PDB file of C-alpha atoms in Angstrom:
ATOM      1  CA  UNK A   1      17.921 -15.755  -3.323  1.00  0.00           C
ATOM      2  CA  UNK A   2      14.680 -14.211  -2.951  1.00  0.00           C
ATOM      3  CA  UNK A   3      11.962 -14.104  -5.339  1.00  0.00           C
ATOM      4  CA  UNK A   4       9.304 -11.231  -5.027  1.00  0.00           C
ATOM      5  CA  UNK A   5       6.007 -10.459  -6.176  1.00  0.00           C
ATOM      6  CA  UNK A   6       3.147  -7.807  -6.330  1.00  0.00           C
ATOM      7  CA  UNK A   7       0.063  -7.397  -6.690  1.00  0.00           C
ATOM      8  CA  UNK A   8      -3.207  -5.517  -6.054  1.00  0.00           C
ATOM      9  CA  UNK A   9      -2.374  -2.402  -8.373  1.00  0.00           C
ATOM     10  CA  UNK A  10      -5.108  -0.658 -10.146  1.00  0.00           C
ATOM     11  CA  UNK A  11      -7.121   2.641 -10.627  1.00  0.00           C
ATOM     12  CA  UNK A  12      -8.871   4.367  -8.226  1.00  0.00           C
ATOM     13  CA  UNK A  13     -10.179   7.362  -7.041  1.00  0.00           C
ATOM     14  CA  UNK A  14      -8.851  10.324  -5.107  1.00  0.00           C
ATOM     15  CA  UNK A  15      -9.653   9.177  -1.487  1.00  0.00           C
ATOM     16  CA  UNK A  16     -10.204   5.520  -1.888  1.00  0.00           C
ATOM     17  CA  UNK A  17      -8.123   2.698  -0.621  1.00  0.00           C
ATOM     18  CA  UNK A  18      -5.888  -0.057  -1.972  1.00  0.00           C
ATOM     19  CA  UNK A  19      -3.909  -2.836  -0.433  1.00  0.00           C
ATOM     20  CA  UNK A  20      -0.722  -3.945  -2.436  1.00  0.00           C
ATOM     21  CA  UNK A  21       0.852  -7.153  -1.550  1.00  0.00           C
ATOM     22  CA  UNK A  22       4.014  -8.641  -2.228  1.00  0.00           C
ATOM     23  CA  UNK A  23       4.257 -12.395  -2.354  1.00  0.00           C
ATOM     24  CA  UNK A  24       8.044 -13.613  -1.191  1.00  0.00           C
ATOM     25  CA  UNK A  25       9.762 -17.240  -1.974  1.00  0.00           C
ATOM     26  CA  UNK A  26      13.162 -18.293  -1.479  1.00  0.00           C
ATOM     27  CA  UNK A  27      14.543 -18.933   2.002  1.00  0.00           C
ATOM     28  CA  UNK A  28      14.739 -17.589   5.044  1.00  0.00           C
ATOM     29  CA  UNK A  29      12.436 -14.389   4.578  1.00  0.00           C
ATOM     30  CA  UNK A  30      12.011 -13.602   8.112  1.00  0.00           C
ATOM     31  CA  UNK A  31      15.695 -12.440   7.987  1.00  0.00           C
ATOM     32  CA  UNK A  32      15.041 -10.075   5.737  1.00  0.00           C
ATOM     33  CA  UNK A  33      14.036  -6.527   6.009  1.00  0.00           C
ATOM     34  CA  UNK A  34      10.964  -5.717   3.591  1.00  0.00           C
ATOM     35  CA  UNK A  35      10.189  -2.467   1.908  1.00  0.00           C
ATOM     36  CA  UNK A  36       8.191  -1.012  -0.545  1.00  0.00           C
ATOM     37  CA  UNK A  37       9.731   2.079  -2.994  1.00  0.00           C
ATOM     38  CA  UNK A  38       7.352   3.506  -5.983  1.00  0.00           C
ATOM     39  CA  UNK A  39       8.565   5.320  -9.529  1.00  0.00           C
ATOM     40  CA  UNK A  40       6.465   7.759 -11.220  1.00  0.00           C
ATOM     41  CA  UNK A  41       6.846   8.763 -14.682  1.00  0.00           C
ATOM     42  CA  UNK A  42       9.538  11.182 -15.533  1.00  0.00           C
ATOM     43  CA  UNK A  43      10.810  10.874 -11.654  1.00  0.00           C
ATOM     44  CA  UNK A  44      13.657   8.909  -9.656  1.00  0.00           C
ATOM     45  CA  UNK A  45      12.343   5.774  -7.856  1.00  0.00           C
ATOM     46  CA  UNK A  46      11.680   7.285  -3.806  1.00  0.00           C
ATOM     47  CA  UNK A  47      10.924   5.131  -0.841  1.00  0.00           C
ATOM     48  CA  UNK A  48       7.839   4.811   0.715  1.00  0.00           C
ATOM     49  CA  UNK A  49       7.938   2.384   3.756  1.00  0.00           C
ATOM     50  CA  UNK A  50       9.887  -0.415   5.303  1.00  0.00           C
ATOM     51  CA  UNK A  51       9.365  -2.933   8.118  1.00  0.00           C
ATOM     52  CA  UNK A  52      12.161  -4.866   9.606  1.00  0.00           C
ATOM     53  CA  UNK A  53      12.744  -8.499  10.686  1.00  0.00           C
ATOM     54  CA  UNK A  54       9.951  -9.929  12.299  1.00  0.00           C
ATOM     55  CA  UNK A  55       7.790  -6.377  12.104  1.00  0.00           C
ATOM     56  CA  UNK A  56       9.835  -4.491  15.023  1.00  0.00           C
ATOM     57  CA  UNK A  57       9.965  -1.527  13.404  1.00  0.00           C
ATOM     58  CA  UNK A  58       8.680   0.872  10.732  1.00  0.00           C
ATOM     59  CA  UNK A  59       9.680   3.734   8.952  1.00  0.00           C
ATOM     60  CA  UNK A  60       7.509   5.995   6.250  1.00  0.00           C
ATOM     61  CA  UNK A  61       8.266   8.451   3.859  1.00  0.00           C
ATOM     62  CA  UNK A  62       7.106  11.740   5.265  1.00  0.00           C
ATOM     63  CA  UNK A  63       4.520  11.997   2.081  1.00  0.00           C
ATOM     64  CA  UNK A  64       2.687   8.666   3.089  1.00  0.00           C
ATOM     65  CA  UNK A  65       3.107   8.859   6.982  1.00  0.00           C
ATOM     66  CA  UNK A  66      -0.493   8.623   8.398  1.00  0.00           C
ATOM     67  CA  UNK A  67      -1.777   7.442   5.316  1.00  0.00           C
ATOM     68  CA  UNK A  68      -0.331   3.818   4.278  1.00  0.00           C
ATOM     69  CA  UNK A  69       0.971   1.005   6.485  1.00  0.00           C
ATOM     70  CA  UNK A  70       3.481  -1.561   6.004  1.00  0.00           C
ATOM     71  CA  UNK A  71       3.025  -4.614   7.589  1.00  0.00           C
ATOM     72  CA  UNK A  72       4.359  -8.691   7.144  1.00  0.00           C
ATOM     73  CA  UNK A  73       3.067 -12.084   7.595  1.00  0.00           C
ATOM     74  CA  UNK A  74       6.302 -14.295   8.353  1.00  0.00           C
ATOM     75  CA  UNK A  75       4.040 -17.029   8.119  1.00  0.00           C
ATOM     76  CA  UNK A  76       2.789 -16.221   4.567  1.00  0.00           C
ATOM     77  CA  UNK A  77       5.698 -14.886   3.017  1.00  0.00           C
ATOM     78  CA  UNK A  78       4.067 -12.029   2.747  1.00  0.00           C
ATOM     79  CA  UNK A  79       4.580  -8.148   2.855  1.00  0.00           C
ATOM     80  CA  UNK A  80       1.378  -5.020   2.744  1.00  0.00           C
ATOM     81  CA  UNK A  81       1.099  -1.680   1.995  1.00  0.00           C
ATOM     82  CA  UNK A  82      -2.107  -0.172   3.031  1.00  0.00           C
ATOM     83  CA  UNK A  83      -2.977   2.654   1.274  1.00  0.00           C
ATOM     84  CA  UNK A  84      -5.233   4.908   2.554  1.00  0.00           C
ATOM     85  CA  UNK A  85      -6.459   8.506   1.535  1.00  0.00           C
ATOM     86  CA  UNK A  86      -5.150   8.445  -2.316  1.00  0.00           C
ATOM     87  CA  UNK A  87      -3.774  11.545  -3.753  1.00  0.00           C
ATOM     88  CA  UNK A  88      -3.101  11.847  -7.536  1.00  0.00           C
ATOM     89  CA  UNK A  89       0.869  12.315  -6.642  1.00  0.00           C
ATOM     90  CA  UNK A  90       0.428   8.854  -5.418  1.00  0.00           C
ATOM     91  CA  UNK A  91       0.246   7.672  -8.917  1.00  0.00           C
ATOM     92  CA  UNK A  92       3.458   5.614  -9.530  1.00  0.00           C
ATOM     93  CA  UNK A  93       4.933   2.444  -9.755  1.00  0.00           C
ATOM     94  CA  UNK A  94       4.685   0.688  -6.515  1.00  0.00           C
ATOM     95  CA  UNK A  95       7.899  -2.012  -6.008  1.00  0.00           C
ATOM     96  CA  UNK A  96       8.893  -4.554  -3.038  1.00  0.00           C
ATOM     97  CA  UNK A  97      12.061  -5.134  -2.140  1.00  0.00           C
ATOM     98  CA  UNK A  98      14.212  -6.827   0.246  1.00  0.00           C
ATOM     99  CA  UNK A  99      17.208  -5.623   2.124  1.00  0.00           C
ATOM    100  CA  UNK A 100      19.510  -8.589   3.697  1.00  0.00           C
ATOM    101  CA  UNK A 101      20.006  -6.547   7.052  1.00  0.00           C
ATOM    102  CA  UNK A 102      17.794  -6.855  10.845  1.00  0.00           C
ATOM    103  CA  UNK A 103      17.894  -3.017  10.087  1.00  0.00           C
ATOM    104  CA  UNK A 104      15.783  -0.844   7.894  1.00  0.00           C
ATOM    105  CA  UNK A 105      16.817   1.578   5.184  1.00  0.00           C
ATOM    106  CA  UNK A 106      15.258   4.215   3.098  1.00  0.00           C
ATOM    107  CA  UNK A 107      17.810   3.697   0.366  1.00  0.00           C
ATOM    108  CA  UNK A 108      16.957   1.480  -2.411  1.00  0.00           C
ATOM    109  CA  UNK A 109      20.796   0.726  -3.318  1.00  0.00           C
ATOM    110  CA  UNK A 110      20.451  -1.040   0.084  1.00  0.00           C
ATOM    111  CA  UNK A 111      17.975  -3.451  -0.926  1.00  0.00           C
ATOM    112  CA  UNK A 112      18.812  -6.531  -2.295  1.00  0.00           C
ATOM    113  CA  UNK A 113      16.374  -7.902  -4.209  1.00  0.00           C
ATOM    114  CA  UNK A 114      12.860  -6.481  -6.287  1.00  0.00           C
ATOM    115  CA  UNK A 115      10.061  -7.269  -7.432  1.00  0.00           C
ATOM    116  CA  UNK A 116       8.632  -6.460 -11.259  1.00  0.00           C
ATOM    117  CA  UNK A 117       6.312  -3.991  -9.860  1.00  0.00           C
ATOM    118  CA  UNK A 118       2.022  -2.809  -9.798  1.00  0.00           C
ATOM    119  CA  UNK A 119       1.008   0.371 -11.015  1.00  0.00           C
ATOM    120  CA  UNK A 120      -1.409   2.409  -8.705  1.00  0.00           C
ATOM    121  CA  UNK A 121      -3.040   5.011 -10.455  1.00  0.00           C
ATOM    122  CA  UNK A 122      -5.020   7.653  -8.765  1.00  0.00           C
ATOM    123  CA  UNK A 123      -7.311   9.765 -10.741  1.00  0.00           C
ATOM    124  CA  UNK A 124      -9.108  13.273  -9.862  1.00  0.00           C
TER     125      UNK A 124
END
């Protein structure tokens, strides 16, 4: 069992910068791929980046690629999403989740386990 949460959600401007983390307890995290997804109203939850086991690889959605970066602290518990370069259609829900597996996945049935979620909201 995993236990996740987030945190560092808020409301910014177009352009500016956040950094979401997700706090992890239960055991044996570094088994456990990490990735973030995000919801925004009226739309189906869409992934956004994952990191595997131990940070060996990454993957992006092709909206945030140059623009946000996942990372993990093993030693923490912890998971990041940089955000850089904010767009309005960033505006969503952000989640963490965890995916069982040394392999990555862009599909969130994959995932195992979720946190409650931060809201990022990006104004104009």
């Amino acid at each position: 069992q995993v236990q996740l949460v987030e945190s560092g959600g808020g409301l910014v401007q177009v352009g500016d910068s956040l950094r979401l983390s997700c706090a992890a307890s239960g055991r044996a995290f570094t088994g456990y791929t990490m990735g973030w997804f995000r919801q925004a109203p009226g739309k189906e939850r869409e992934f956004v980046a994952a990191v595997s086991r131990l940070g060996y690889s990454t993957i992006y959605a092709d909206s945030v690629k140059g623009r946000f970066t996942i990372s993990r602290d093993d030693a923490k518990n912890m998971v990041y999403l940089q955000l850089n370069t904010l767009k309005p259609d960033d505006t969503a829900v952000y989640y963490c989740a965890a995916r069982g597996s040394v392999t990555t996945s862009t599909e969130d049935w994959e995932y195992d386990y979720w946190g409650q979620g931060t809201q990022v909201t990006v104004s104009s």
